[in-house]
Each structure stands twice: as structure tokens, then as C-alpha cells.
Amino acid sequence: MGTVDYAVEMRDITKRFPGVIANDRVNLAVRKGSIHALLGENGAGKSTLMNVLTGLLRPDSGEIRVRGAKAALRSPAVAIALGIGMVHQHFRLVQTFTVAENITLGMPRPRFRLDMAPIEQEVARFSAEYSLAVNPRAKIWQLSVGEQQRVEIIKMLYRGVDVLIMDEPTAVLTPQEVRELFETLRRMTADGKTIIFITHKLDEVMEISDRVTVLRAGRNVFSCDTRDTNPRELASKMVGREIGRAPQRPSVAIGGPVLELHELAALGDRGITVLNGIDLDVRAGEIHGIAGVAGNGQRELAEVITGLRRAASGRVCICGKDMTNSAPRSIIEAGVSHIPEDRLGMGLAPNLDITLNAIMKRYRSGEMSRGPVMDEARARGWTGDLVERFSVKTPNLRTAVRLLSGGNSQRLLLARETSCVHKLAVAVHPTRGLDIGATEAVRSILLKERESGVGTLLISEDLEELIALCDRISVIYEGRIMGTVGRDQLDLEEIGMMMAGMATAAKGDERSEASV
Amino acid sequence: MNALKLVFEKREAVSPAYKFISPLLAIVMSLVLGAIFLLASGFSPLKVYYYMWWGAFSDWYGISETLVTSIPIMLCALGVALAAKMLLWNVGAEGQFHMGACAAAWVALSMPGAPAWQVLPLMVLAGMAAGALWALLPAVPRAYLGVNEIITTLLLNYVAIYWVEYLVHGPWRDPVSLNFPLSAPFSDAARLPFLFGTRIHWGLVFALAAAALIWFVLGRTKWGYEVTVIGENPRAARYAGMNIERNIVLSMCIAGALAGLGGMAEISAIAGRMTRQLSPGYGYSAIIVAWLGKLNPWAVALVSVLFGGLLVGGYSAQVIGVTAASVNMLQGLMLFCVLATEALGRYRVRIVREVARAGKEVGVDG
Ligand SMILES: Nc1ncnc2c1ncn2[C@@H]1O[C@H](COP(=O)(O)OP(=O)(O)OP(=O)(O)O)[C@@H](O)[C@H]1O
Ligand SMILES: [Mg+2]
């Protein structure tokens, strides 16, 4: 039919939700055997378009062709049967099952044999073929995020998918894991498979994709071969305006310590020591960054400070007061706000509406209630104000948070956490998964906090971000602080070495391998 | 080889209209399934249903008996629903009901000469306290150690029921009861008054007040907000500084107190003495009622009346030889159908022709 070289064509796809048009006559044509990047700001409609392609959502109008033939994608099962599968932004694995069990879970024909050996062999074969190292007998909870992603990919390969959609796959990966993922993707296309790759990161688009399509506010704005474009052009297409300069970083008087950690130790979920002898302080008006490769105790550090995890030994002092192992509520009341890593799992209640989520830390204060009775009108009024100030895009205040795009739910979370009176902010990967505009917005919020005298502990894997924002950077490795450097003596190479676990007693001696 | 195949497709959203009609659909479905069973056991379903309807709703007497029966169910079900809002399965309403009745009986029997204004409030307090205590026993290990409450609440039911057996066979048996397992009758002062010259008693007022209170507390208060958040995402609730352990204990205790109040009202107004046959399983029916009512207190109150009708109708159907077990079966069918209609709301069922071995051809435009 002349269009045989397209694996997938979407024509004039329109999808409306109450109050928004998520996709407005969007076109997307993906060549067979290519990597096609889908680019766009938060809420541009990327996930929606891909949910239409995988049968999770039904378009209001438009046509989909798979390998040239018109297709009605009524459900994910139909999409899989046509060879289209997706690895979602949030993984869908059963934590207590093994890798092999997860891979067969939900397969159309029930298996009565409990013999996992052939499946494990198959998994091993995919692992070898596409360099997806993972132990088929491991339980999901034992795996790092990167390994869980590999399980999701193998799951799709096992189902015979040859068009694989990856929704922001790199947002949760370490730089090393990103390189490994790219290697896998290249091997897959070499094998004739087709990949649609959603991301906000322009350098990734330039590195991995053959062609790129940009969406803005639900519409196509740009499409071309990657070699014919450049990051600057893509950025301006995506944002539709000049990108703001990096936020100013005026000097601020540094005050007394708002957070002091002494010899802090804690156990992880699996009962192993994950934090060991941490000594650290954060001062008022300072952003203290914690650099490190994911999984070196960052999440646990944030949880111990905010009272969500017990300290095994050592002390946590907040504004000079010993608050070790205090209840989360006392710590909130002592003036600590927390932007957690797992936004939808911990920071928000996805099924509840925006208002109910926004007031989560405020409902106790007298301003939204009369005695024990809530004042709904005031709660909505206050939330409306908040949503406007932080430009959270939502049809209305009764929209469930689960329906917001990834970036908008993060804005809501940040709005809530920075709008209450606080002295210390603990922010974990606050810009992960955010587009350029939203990232800039979040960074300027953090800088404004700093100017108003808040002390911030900023946990991030993004060195560029840490360097742009922090007054001091400490490096965490296997639950220990390897060293701390001030803004004026920043040495990228030294930080890289510490992130890889090398002590840096003296600067300037020979260091060759392992620097990141 | 073409084969027909049922396919379940997830819907994007459950339509609001369906949410409303699904309980009705469940009831209709269970009546149809029940009819098949009745036919198989040699009864005319129409005749049986007619007798049931006639017994429960045809005249003022039937209606009043239906309401009387619905009172203990309503109180128990409101408690079950409240706990379920926090993702707690309180299967122990039956036991809490019995312990409430027991404590109320103890007050009544130990104050034989006291006036009503003294003895009745004390009976209410004792009943609620005993029910709450019976719920506290499983609530504390659940809250602080994560011990599964489904099992503990269920097992405590048997403890409570055997405790009642022991009392009526032993220490509390009325010497003049000719060896029947009954306590001495309560004094008139210890009897909860009837309303409108029927057997409907003050328990109905308690139950409706409880429904109103729960509706208000859940929807309008800070505590209700906490319950909502904990029920939706316990991790977020903990992160926001809510005290989950205390709220688990609190909501279980309130649930127990409501069931205990049900026991008090039943024994004081209807039985008038301690007996072994206080409840034909009100506390278990309450679980079905709570889910049929989608945990909404007003809907729960309404469904309780339907269930009261089912039990009363069941008694009159026994006139034509239908066994009591058949009525229990109808209750069970209802729970089954509730779960089935929930699932139907979330999925669309289609029949497709499967083209053998060619998975890739499925779904070509239709
Ligand atoms: N099920 C839904 N109901 C209502 N609105 C929705 C639903 N899903 C998405 N939306 C809205 O559609 C728009 C597009 O959302 P989508 O998730 O596709 O964005 P995205 O490009 O993936 O953004 P992000 O990069 O933040 O993940 C948003 O405004 C979002 O709020
Ligand atoms: Mg998205």
C-alpha cells in the first residue's frame, strides 16, 4: 500500500477530557526499525497519545494504522496482539513476585503448569540478546529501579511486541543505567524493532533518536529527522517562546543551622544498614546539595529526617532541638517540608481531588476549619489561589490528582510544600520528569526559598542542577558522606570520584578510572 | 477454526449512572439466580417471592416487623462501613453485637428496682462500651503489629457467642425457666420503649441518628478527612503527619460501639432477657449491607431495611415449606452479585470471534 515502511501511523487523533483537549488532531508516523522521540512540555499530551496507541484510551476521532492496515485498538490486549506495548512512567509490577512470574502474569492463556524453568530460560535469552541483565528468580522488591525497568522491557519482548513505547524511561535512571538502556534500544532497532521514546531531555533526543516529533498544548508543532535539527530549535519548538535565562542566584546571609545530623545511622527496607555515621548540617538561607548515584541511601536519608523512618542511632536536630525519631507530625510542626521522591505513592493521594490533596498539611491549622468541622469554601478558595500562583494546569479543583500530567502533579506538590511556614525543606529529585519550563520554575522556587531564609537539603542526581543551585554539595556513597565541598571550591572531577566511592584525601593526585 | 470468546475490556471510567444502578442490578441478578435454585428444589420462584414480598411489605404489620429487623442490621452495618472506609474488614460485628447485649443485660439484671431514666442510659453506655472493647481487642494488634483483623474479628465472634451460651446455661439461668437457657426477664424499666404502638423501638432512632452523624463526620470534619486520606493512600497519610494507628483503633472502636448498641437495643426492646437466639446473623448480614450500600451511611440505612424485609419475608416463605437456609442462600447470592456488578462497571464485555492462531489479525476494524 505504499506506506509499508511505517510501523505505526496515527492520523488526526483527537482526545478530549472534561475541560481539556489533550490531543487535538495529532499526527504521528513512525518508521519501522527507527527510534522516534516524542517531545513536549508537561501536559502536552504525550502520555495521552501513547495511551491511545496502546488501547488504554479510546480517541474521540482519528485513525490508527499499524503496518499499513487500519486497526481498532480497543484494549491493551488488542494492542499487544498487534505487537504494540508500552513501558509506563510508573511501573506495573507485583513486588512480591519473581521476575519470571511477573513476566507471565496476565498472559492471555492461563498456564496450569507451575514450571517456571522454560520461562526463566526465555528471560535469560532476552537478557543476553539485548543486554538486559536481570536475575529471573529475583523478587521485584529486591531490584533497583533500573532493573525493574528491564523487567518491564523483557515483559514486552516476551509478549512479542515489536513496537515498544517508553514513557520517560530515563527520568528514574542513573547516568550509567541510561547508557545501558540506550545500548539495549540500539540492539532492538538493529533487530528490526521500532521504538517510541518520550523524554524531556534534549541531549537524549539528539543522541538516541532517528526522528523527532514535538507536541505543544495537545497539537503537533514540529517533526523532522534528528540529524536536521539541534537542541536549541527543539527547545524553542517545545516551549513556544524564548526560554528564560537561568534564575538569578543573589548572595544571601547564611544563618544558624536548621538541620544537624550527628552520627546518624538507619536500616533500609530489607533490614540492612543503609545510612552510616552521617554528619551533616543545613543552615538557614543555604541550599545544601546531596549528590550521589541513586540507591546510596538518599531516600532513606530524607525519610529519617522527616520522621518516616527510624534512626537506628545518632541524632537529628531541627532548629537546635533534638527531634530524633519524633512523629512525622511533630516534625512537620517544627517547620519541615518534604518533597518526596515517590510523588504519587507518598506525596499525594491520586484518587482524591486537588483540594483534598492541597490541604493535606494544612487542614489541622485553624484557618480551614471551625473546631472539628472543615470549612470547605475556605479550603477551595485557598486551593484555587495556590493552583493559580503555581500555574498548575487543571480543568477544576475537583479533578482527581491521578488525572493530572506528571509535571502538574509535581507542581501541586511543590505548591503545597512551599506554601506552608517552614524553616527546612527536604527536596528529593524535585525536577525529575519535569520539562524545561517547569524545571526552571521549580529551581526558581527553591532559590526564592533560599532568599527568604529557608534551609534546603536538595537531594539530586543531576550534577548540573546541584551546581546551579547549591551553596555546598556533599556526596553520599553507600550510606556515608564521602566529603563536602563549598561552592567556591567546586571540582567536578572530585565530586565524580566521590560519587564512585573513591576517597579524596588530597586533591590533585593521580586518578584515572572510575571518574564519572 | 473460529471460536467465540468473551473479552473483558477495561473501561476508561465507571459511568456515574452505573454507580447508581449497580446495586439494583445486583439485587435483580441475585433474585434471578435465586429463582433458578428455587426451581431446582421444586418451588415456584414467583410464589416464593410473592410470599416474601407479601410477608415483608404488604401490610403495616409486615412493614413494622421489617423495620424492627432492620435496626440491628443497620447499626452493625454502619460500623462495618465506617471501618471499611479505612480499609479495615470488621467481620466481628456479630461478636460485638453479642457482647453489647451481654453488658446491657448485666446492667438490667443487677439493677432490678431502678427507674428507667437510670437503667436505660446505663444499658446504652454499657452496651456501647462492651462492643467497643470487643473491637479494641483486634484493633490494637492490627494497628501496632499489623495482625490481620479479618481473622481476629471473626474468631472473636465465636468467643462472644459461647460466652453468651455459658451465661444462659450457667450463672444467669433463671431458676424458674424450667431448664430453658434463658435469664430472668428484665424489669419493665429496663425495656427500651416501642414507638407508634408497634414493635418498632427506639433503636431505630439511634440507628438513624448514627447514620446522620457518620455522614456528617465523614464528609465534613477533620477526622473524616483523615479517614478518607488513610483509606485512599496510607503512605500519604503518614507522610502528612496523620496518626494512622490511633485512627485504626478509634474507627474500630466506634464500629464496635455501634454493633454493641445494636445488641443492647435488641435485647432490651425485643428479647427482654438474655437468650441464645439473639441474632440470626445480623452481624454477618451487615457486611453484605455495607458493601451493597457502597459504604454510604444513608444507602446503608436503606439497604438495611431491604435486608430486614428479606429476613421477615423469609419467615413467611417458610409457611410454604421453603427452608431458612434458602434465605441465607439469597443473602449470599446478593454479596456475590454485588462483587460481580462492581467488576462489570469497570469492564466492558464483548463477544469476539477468535481467528485461530493468528493473534495479529484480531481487532481489525469493527
Ligand atoms: N484521564 C484523564 N482525565 C482528565 N484529564 C486528563 C486525563 N489524562 C490526562 N489528562 C489531561 O490531559 C493533558 C495531557 O496530559 P498527558 O498526561 O498526556 O501529558 P504529558 O505530555 O504526558 O505530560 P508529562 O510530561 O507531565 O507526563 C493534561 O492537561 C492532563 O491533565
Ligand atoms: Mg506523561
Short mmCIF file of C-alpha atoms in Angstrom, two decimals, chain A residues 27-419:
data_model
loop_
_atom_site.label_atom_id
_atom_site.label_comp_id
_atom_site.label_asym_id
_atom_site.label_seq_id
_atom_site.Cartn_x
_atom_site.Cartn_y
_atom_site.Cartn_z
CA ASN A 27 -0.40 13.05 13.59
CA LEU A 28 2.45 10.70 14.20
CA ALA A 29 4.16 8.43 11.71
CA VAL A 30 6.85 6.09 12.96
CA ARG A 31 9.16 4.34 10.54
CA LYS A 32 9.83 0.68 11.02
CA GLY A 33 13.10 -0.06 12.75
CA SER A 34 13.64 3.50 13.94
CA ILE A 35 13.76 5.28 17.26
CA HIS A 36 11.22 8.07 17.26
CA ALA A 37 11.41 10.67 20.02
CA LEU A 38 8.23 12.33 21.27
CA LEU A 39 8.99 15.63 22.88
CA GLY A 40 6.80 18.11 24.75
CA GLU A 41 6.30 20.05 27.94
CA ASN A 42 4.40 18.65 30.89
CA GLY A 43 0.79 18.24 29.95
CA ALA A 44 1.49 18.48 26.20
CA GLY A 45 -0.42 15.24 25.68
CA LYS A 46 2.38 12.74 25.11
CA SER A 47 1.19 10.11 27.56
CA THR A 48 -2.36 10.52 26.32
CA LEU A 49 -1.33 9.94 22.71
CA MET A 50 0.57 6.82 23.68
CA ASN A 51 -2.30 5.57 25.83
CA VAL A 52 -4.47 5.85 22.72
CA LEU A 53 -1.93 3.86 20.75
CA THR A 54 -1.85 1.10 23.36
CA GLY A 55 -5.61 0.84 23.67
CA LEU A 56 -5.83 2.25 27.19
CA LEU A 57 -7.78 5.25 25.96
CA ARG A 58 -10.20 5.48 23.05
CA PRO A 59 -9.76 8.51 20.80
CA ASP A 60 -12.76 10.72 20.09
CA SER A 61 -11.77 10.77 16.45
CA GLY A 62 -8.88 9.86 14.23
CA GLU A 63 -7.44 6.79 12.66
CA ILE A 64 -4.63 4.43 13.53
CA ARG A 65 -2.79 2.26 11.06
CA VAL A 66 -0.49 -0.50 12.13
CA ARG A 67 1.86 -1.75 9.42
CA GLY A 68 -0.38 -0.06 6.88
CA ALA A 69 -3.63 -1.66 8.00
CA LYS A 70 -6.37 0.20 9.79
CA ALA A 71 -6.69 -1.00 13.37
CA ALA A 72 -9.22 -0.58 16.16
CA LEU A 73 -7.27 -0.66 19.37
CA ARG A 74 -9.99 -1.45 21.84
CA SER A 75 -7.83 -2.65 24.69
CA PRO A 76 -4.20 -3.17 25.66
CA ALA A 77 -4.66 -6.85 24.83
CA VAL A 78 -5.56 -5.97 21.24
CA ALA A 79 -2.58 -3.62 21.05
CA ILE A 80 -0.27 -6.35 22.31
CA ALA A 81 -1.71 -8.76 19.77
CA LEU A 82 -0.78 -6.20 17.12
CA GLY A 83 2.70 -6.01 18.57
CA ILE A 84 2.41 -2.66 20.36
CA GLY A 85 3.41 -2.43 24.01
CA MET A 86 4.39 0.26 26.46
CA VAL A 87 6.64 0.64 29.46
CA HIS A 88 4.81 3.16 31.61
CA GLN A 89 6.11 6.09 33.60
CA HIS A 90 5.05 4.18 36.69
CA PHE A 91 5.91 0.51 36.58
CA ARG A 92 3.21 -2.10 36.97
CA LEU A 93 4.95 -4.98 38.68
CA VAL A 94 3.89 -7.12 41.60
CA GLN A 95 6.52 -6.51 44.25
CA THR A 96 6.35 -9.88 45.96
CA PHE A 97 6.51 -11.94 42.76
CA THR A 98 9.66 -13.00 41.00
CA VAL A 99 10.81 -11.55 37.72
CA ALA A 100 9.67 -14.63 35.80
CA GLU A 101 6.28 -14.65 37.49
CA ASN A 102 5.74 -11.00 36.68
CA ILE A 103 6.62 -11.62 33.08
CA THR A 104 3.97 -14.32 32.63
CA LEU A 105 1.38 -12.53 34.74
CA GLY A 106 -1.73 -11.65 32.76
CA MET A 107 -0.77 -13.65 29.68
CA PRO A 108 -3.90 -14.50 27.68
CA ARG A 109 -3.70 -18.26 28.07
CA PRO A 110 -3.60 -19.32 31.70
CA ARG A 111 -0.76 -21.63 32.50
CA PHE A 112 -1.62 -24.58 34.60
CA ARG A 113 1.93 -25.76 34.74
CA LEU A 114 3.82 -24.16 37.59
CA ASP A 115 7.06 -24.94 35.87
CA MET A 116 8.96 -21.69 35.59
CA ALA A 117 12.13 -23.17 34.09
CA PRO A 118 11.28 -22.59 30.41
CA ILE A 119 10.22 -19.04 31.19
CA GLU A 120 13.41 -18.40 33.08
CA GLN A 121 15.36 -19.68 30.09
CA GLU A 122 13.45 -17.41 27.79
CA VAL A 123 14.14 -14.45 30.08
CA ALA A 124 17.81 -15.34 30.10
CA ARG A 125 17.77 -15.44 26.31
CA PHE A 126 16.29 -11.93 26.05
CA SER A 127 18.74 -10.75 28.70
CA ALA A 128 21.66 -11.94 26.63
CA GLU A 129 20.33 -10.83 23.28
CA TYR A 130 19.53 -7.26 24.29
CA SER A 131 21.93 -6.85 27.24
CA LEU A 132 19.15 -6.65 29.79
CA ALA A 133 20.90 -8.09 32.83
CA VAL A 134 18.41 -9.31 35.40
CA ASN A 135 18.03 -12.43 37.50
CA PRO A 136 14.74 -14.15 36.58
CA ARG A 137 14.40 -15.61 40.09
CA ALA A 138 14.81 -12.34 41.98
CA LYS A 139 11.76 -10.82 43.62
CA ILE A 140 10.82 -7.40 42.27
CA TRP A 141 11.34 -5.63 45.59
CA GLN A 142 14.95 -6.72 45.57
CA LEU A 143 15.62 -4.90 42.31
CA SER A 144 16.76 -1.36 41.66
CA VAL A 145 14.54 0.92 39.61
CA GLY A 146 16.75 0.36 36.57
CA GLU A 147 16.42 -3.40 36.88
CA GLN A 148 12.66 -3.13 37.29
CA GLN A 149 12.57 -1.21 34.04
CA ARG A 150 14.46 -4.05 32.35
CA VAL A 151 11.82 -6.45 33.64
CA GLU A 152 9.13 -4.30 32.03
CA ILE A 153 11.03 -4.36 28.75
CA ILE A 154 11.51 -8.13 28.86
CA LYS A 155 7.83 -8.49 29.66
CA MET A 156 7.02 -6.70 26.43
CA LEU A 157 9.56 -8.70 24.41
CA TYR A 158 8.12 -11.89 25.85
CA ARG A 159 4.71 -10.88 24.56
CA GLY A 160 6.15 -10.49 21.09
CA VAL A 161 5.97 -6.72 20.96
CA ASP A 162 7.79 -5.10 18.06
CA VAL A 163 6.73 -1.51 18.60
CA LEU A 164 7.89 -0.57 22.07
CA ILE A 165 6.81 2.70 23.67
CA MET A 166 8.87 4.01 26.55
CA ASP A 167 7.29 6.81 28.59
CA GLU A 168 10.05 8.92 30.13
CA PRO A 169 12.27 5.91 30.73
CA THR A 170 15.36 7.86 31.68
CA ALA A 171 13.75 10.02 34.36
CA VAL A 172 14.38 7.38 37.00
CA LEU A 173 17.75 6.09 35.83
CA THR A 174 21.32 6.82 36.82
CA PRO A 175 23.62 8.04 34.05
CA GLN A 176 25.21 4.61 33.87
CA GLU A 177 21.82 2.94 33.54
CA VAL A 178 20.83 5.40 30.82
CA ARG A 179 23.85 4.32 28.79
CA GLU A 180 22.90 0.69 29.24
CA LEU A 181 19.32 1.40 28.23
CA PHE A 182 20.47 3.13 25.06
CA GLU A 183 22.61 0.14 24.22
CA THR A 184 19.56 -2.09 24.62
CA LEU A 185 17.44 0.16 22.44
CA ARG A 186 20.07 0.19 19.71
CA ARG A 187 20.22 -3.59 19.70
CA MET A 188 16.46 -3.75 19.47
CA THR A 189 16.27 -1.48 16.43
CA ALA A 190 19.11 -3.39 14.82
CA ASP A 191 16.77 -6.35 15.16
CA GLY A 192 14.03 -4.52 13.27
CA LYS A 193 12.03 -3.41 16.28
CA THR A 194 10.57 0.08 16.46
CA ILE A 195 10.80 2.36 19.46
CA ILE A 196 8.85 5.42 20.52
CA PHE A 197 10.73 7.29 23.17
CA ILE A 198 9.19 10.01 25.34
CA THR A 199 11.50 12.41 27.08
CA HIS A 200 12.13 16.00 28.14
CA LYS A 201 15.87 15.77 27.77
CA LEU A 202 17.13 17.25 24.53
CA ASP A 203 20.58 15.71 24.65
CA GLU A 204 18.96 12.29 24.83
CA VAL A 205 16.83 13.08 21.81
CA MET A 206 19.93 14.11 19.90
CA GLU A 207 21.85 11.05 20.97
CA ILE A 208 19.39 8.23 20.51
CA SER A 209 16.60 9.16 18.12
CA ASP A 210 16.33 8.99 14.33
CA ARG A 211 13.35 11.28 14.11
CA VAL A 212 11.58 13.60 16.50
CA THR A 213 8.03 14.90 16.88
CA VAL A 214 7.24 17.82 19.16
CA LEU A 215 3.83 18.35 20.78
CA ARG A 216 2.73 21.54 22.41
CA ALA A 217 -0.60 22.01 24.19
CA GLY A 218 -2.02 18.92 22.53
CA ARG A 219 -1.01 19.80 18.95
CA ASN A 220 1.73 18.87 16.52
CA VAL A 221 4.19 21.70 16.21
CA PHE A 222 7.20 20.10 14.63
CA SER A 223 8.51 16.92 13.10
CA CYS A 224 11.83 16.21 11.44
CA ASP A 225 14.80 13.90 11.22
CA THR A 226 17.03 14.35 14.21
CA ARG A 227 20.12 14.98 12.16
CA ASP A 228 18.43 18.02 10.61
CA THR A 229 17.77 19.81 13.87
CA ASN A 230 19.54 20.97 17.00
CA PRO A 231 18.71 21.25 20.69
CA ARG A 232 18.08 24.98 20.57
CA GLU A 233 15.50 24.63 17.82
CA LEU A 234 13.79 21.76 19.63
CA ALA A 235 13.64 23.71 22.86
CA SER A 236 12.02 26.69 21.27
CA LYS A 237 9.51 24.49 19.40
CA MET A 238 8.65 22.74 22.61
CA VAL A 239 8.18 25.82 24.74
CA GLY A 240 6.90 28.09 22.02
CA ARG A 241 8.72 31.08 23.43
CA GLU A 242 12.19 32.15 24.39
CA ILE A 243 13.44 30.10 27.27
CA GLY A 244 14.09 32.16 30.37
CA ARG A 245 17.64 32.63 31.46
CA ALA A 246 18.91 30.56 34.35
CA PRO A 247 17.44 32.01 37.54
CA GLN A 248 19.50 34.59 39.39
CA ARG A 249 21.28 33.47 42.47
CA PRO A 250 21.85 36.51 44.67
CA SER A 251 24.03 36.19 47.73
CA VAL A 252 22.11 35.62 50.92
CA ALA A 253 23.21 35.95 54.53
CA ILE A 254 23.68 32.45 55.89
CA GLY A 255 22.06 31.94 59.31
CA GLY A 256 22.27 29.36 62.05
CA PRO A 257 21.80 25.64 61.46
CA VAL A 258 18.22 24.47 60.82
CA LEU A 259 19.24 20.84 60.47
CA GLU A 260 22.08 18.98 62.17
CA LEU A 261 22.71 15.29 61.80
CA HIS A 262 25.16 13.60 64.19
CA GLU A 263 26.48 10.12 63.57
CA LEU A 264 23.15 9.16 62.03
CA ALA A 265 22.56 5.54 61.10
CA ALA A 266 19.45 3.78 59.78
CA LEU A 267 18.29 0.49 58.29
CA GLY A 268 16.71 0.11 54.87
CA ASP A 269 13.54 -1.76 53.92
CA ARG A 270 15.43 -5.03 53.80
CA GLY A 271 16.95 -4.60 57.26
CA ILE A 272 20.42 -3.75 56.02
CA THR A 273 22.27 -0.66 57.20
CA VAL A 274 21.76 1.98 54.53
CA LEU A 275 22.92 5.07 56.40
CA ASN A 276 26.05 5.02 58.46
CA GLY A 277 27.63 7.73 60.56
CA ILE A 278 26.15 10.67 58.69
CA ASP A 279 27.31 14.09 59.91
CA LEU A 280 25.73 16.97 58.12
CA ASP A 281 24.21 20.37 58.66
CA VAL A 282 21.99 22.74 56.72
CA ARG A 283 21.93 26.43 57.59
CA ALA A 284 19.20 28.98 57.15
CA GLY A 285 19.44 30.60 53.73
CA GLU A 286 21.51 27.81 52.30
CA ILE A 287 20.90 25.07 49.75
CA HIS A 288 22.94 22.06 50.72
CA GLY A 289 23.05 19.52 47.92
CA ILE A 290 23.45 15.79 48.28
CA ALA A 291 24.99 14.29 45.17
CA GLY A 292 25.24 10.59 44.56
CA VAL A 293 24.18 7.76 42.34
CA ALA A 294 20.61 6.64 43.12
CA GLY A 295 20.23 3.95 45.75
CA ASN A 296 23.07 5.07 48.00
CA GLY A 297 20.76 6.00 50.88
CA GLN A 298 19.26 9.24 49.59
CA ARG A 299 15.62 8.26 50.01
CA GLU A 300 16.27 6.84 53.46
CA LEU A 301 18.11 9.99 54.48
CA ALA A 302 15.09 12.10 53.62
CA GLU A 303 12.80 9.68 55.43
CA VAL A 304 14.82 9.66 58.64
CA ILE A 305 14.89 13.45 58.76
CA THR A 306 11.13 13.70 58.24
CA GLY A 307 10.27 11.04 60.81
CA LEU A 308 9.09 8.42 58.32
CA ARG A 309 11.92 6.01 59.11
CA ARG A 310 13.50 5.24 62.47
CA ALA A 311 17.06 6.26 63.13
CA ALA A 312 18.99 3.26 64.45
CA SER A 313 21.45 5.52 66.20
CA GLY A 314 22.66 9.10 66.12
CA ARG A 315 20.74 12.35 66.34
CA VAL A 316 18.57 14.56 64.15
CA CYS A 317 18.34 18.16 65.39
CA ILE A 318 15.92 20.58 63.79
CA CYS A 319 16.43 24.24 64.60
CA GLY A 320 18.60 23.22 67.52
CA LYS A 321 16.05 20.85 69.01
CA ASP A 322 16.68 17.12 69.21
CA MET A 323 13.89 15.53 67.15
CA THR A 324 15.36 12.08 66.58
CA ASN A 325 12.57 9.59 65.90
CA SER A 326 9.82 12.11 66.54
CA ALA A 327 6.43 11.54 64.93
CA PRO A 328 6.11 12.92 61.37
CA ARG A 329 3.54 15.37 62.65
CA SER A 330 5.86 16.95 65.22
CA ILE A 331 8.49 17.31 62.56
CA ILE A 332 6.06 18.98 60.20
CA GLU A 333 5.07 21.29 63.01
CA ALA A 334 8.70 22.05 63.73
CA GLY A 335 8.79 23.59 60.25
CA VAL A 336 9.99 20.87 57.91
CA SER A 337 8.51 20.43 54.45
CA HIS A 338 9.23 17.40 52.34
CA ILE A 339 9.12 16.87 48.60
CA PRO A 340 9.39 13.08 48.44
CA GLU A 341 10.85 11.02 45.65
CA ASP A 342 7.69 8.96 45.18
CA ARG A 343 5.17 11.67 44.41
CA LEU A 344 2.06 9.67 43.67
CA GLY A 345 2.85 6.91 46.17
CA MET A 346 3.71 9.10 49.12
CA GLY A 347 3.31 12.79 48.42
CA LEU A 348 -0.23 12.71 47.06
CA ALA A 349 -3.40 10.65 47.24
CA PRO A 350 -4.02 10.18 43.49
CA ASN A 351 -7.71 9.29 43.73
CA LEU A 352 -8.63 12.35 45.76
CA ASP A 353 -9.24 15.72 44.19
CA ILE A 354 -6.86 18.66 44.03
CA THR A 355 -8.35 20.45 47.01
CA LEU A 356 -8.16 17.45 49.30
CA ASN A 357 -4.53 16.96 48.28
CA ALA A 358 -3.62 20.61 48.64
CA ILE A 359 -4.83 20.89 52.22
CA MET A 360 -3.13 17.72 53.41
CA LYS A 361 -0.69 19.56 55.62
CA ARG A 362 -2.95 22.48 56.46
CA TYR A 363 -6.24 21.01 57.49
CA ARG A 364 -5.10 20.86 61.11
CA SER A 365 -4.42 24.57 61.35
CA GLY A 366 -7.38 26.65 62.40
CA GLU A 367 -7.69 28.50 59.10
CA MET A 368 -9.62 25.80 57.27
CA SER A 369 -11.96 24.65 59.96
CA ARG A 370 -14.23 25.80 62.68
CA GLY A 371 -13.44 23.49 65.57
CA PRO A 372 -13.54 19.95 64.25
CA VAL A 373 -15.65 20.91 61.23
CA MET A 374 -13.91 21.68 57.94
CA ASP A 375 -14.68 24.88 56.12
CA GLU A 376 -14.96 23.61 52.56
CA ALA A 377 -15.41 27.01 50.96
CA ARG A 378 -12.21 28.33 52.51
CA ALA A 379 -10.32 25.18 51.57
CA ARG A 380 -11.39 25.55 47.94
CA GLY A 381 -10.68 29.25 47.92
CA TRP A 382 -7.20 28.74 49.27
CA THR A 383 -6.52 25.90 46.84
CA GLY A 384 -7.75 27.94 43.90
CA ASP A 385 -5.32 30.63 44.84
CA LEU A 386 -2.47 28.15 45.17
CA VAL A 387 -3.22 26.49 41.84
CA GLU A 388 -3.18 29.87 40.17
CA ARG A 389 0.02 31.09 41.79
CA PHE A 390 1.93 27.97 40.85
CA SER A 391 0.18 27.64 37.48
CA VAL A 392 -1.00 24.08 37.95
CA LYS A 393 -2.92 23.21 34.78
CA THR A 394 -6.18 21.56 35.70
CA PRO A 395 -9.79 21.69 34.48
CA ASN A 396 -11.03 22.43 38.01
CA LEU A 397 -10.36 21.89 41.69
CA ARG A 398 -12.43 18.74 41.85
CA THR A 399 -10.26 16.92 39.34
CA ALA A 400 -8.61 13.83 40.77
CA VAL A 401 -4.85 14.25 41.04
CA ARG A 402 -4.32 10.99 39.15
CA LEU A 403 -5.64 12.74 36.03
CA LEU A 404 -3.03 15.49 36.13
CA SER A 405 0.01 15.15 33.91
CA GLY A 406 3.24 14.19 35.66
CA GLY A 407 4.55 17.74 35.69
CA ASN A 408 1.38 19.26 37.00
CA SER A 409 1.10 16.89 39.92
CA GLN A 410 4.66 17.81 40.90
CA ARG A 411 3.76 21.49 40.73
CA LEU A 412 0.84 20.87 43.04
CA LEU A 413 3.07 19.02 45.48
CA LEU A 414 5.64 21.81 45.44
CA ALA A 415 2.96 24.42 45.81
CA ARG A 416 1.70 22.68 48.93
CA GLU A 417 5.10 22.11 50.44
CA THR A 418 6.47 25.59 49.89
CA SER A 419 3.31 27.45 50.84
#
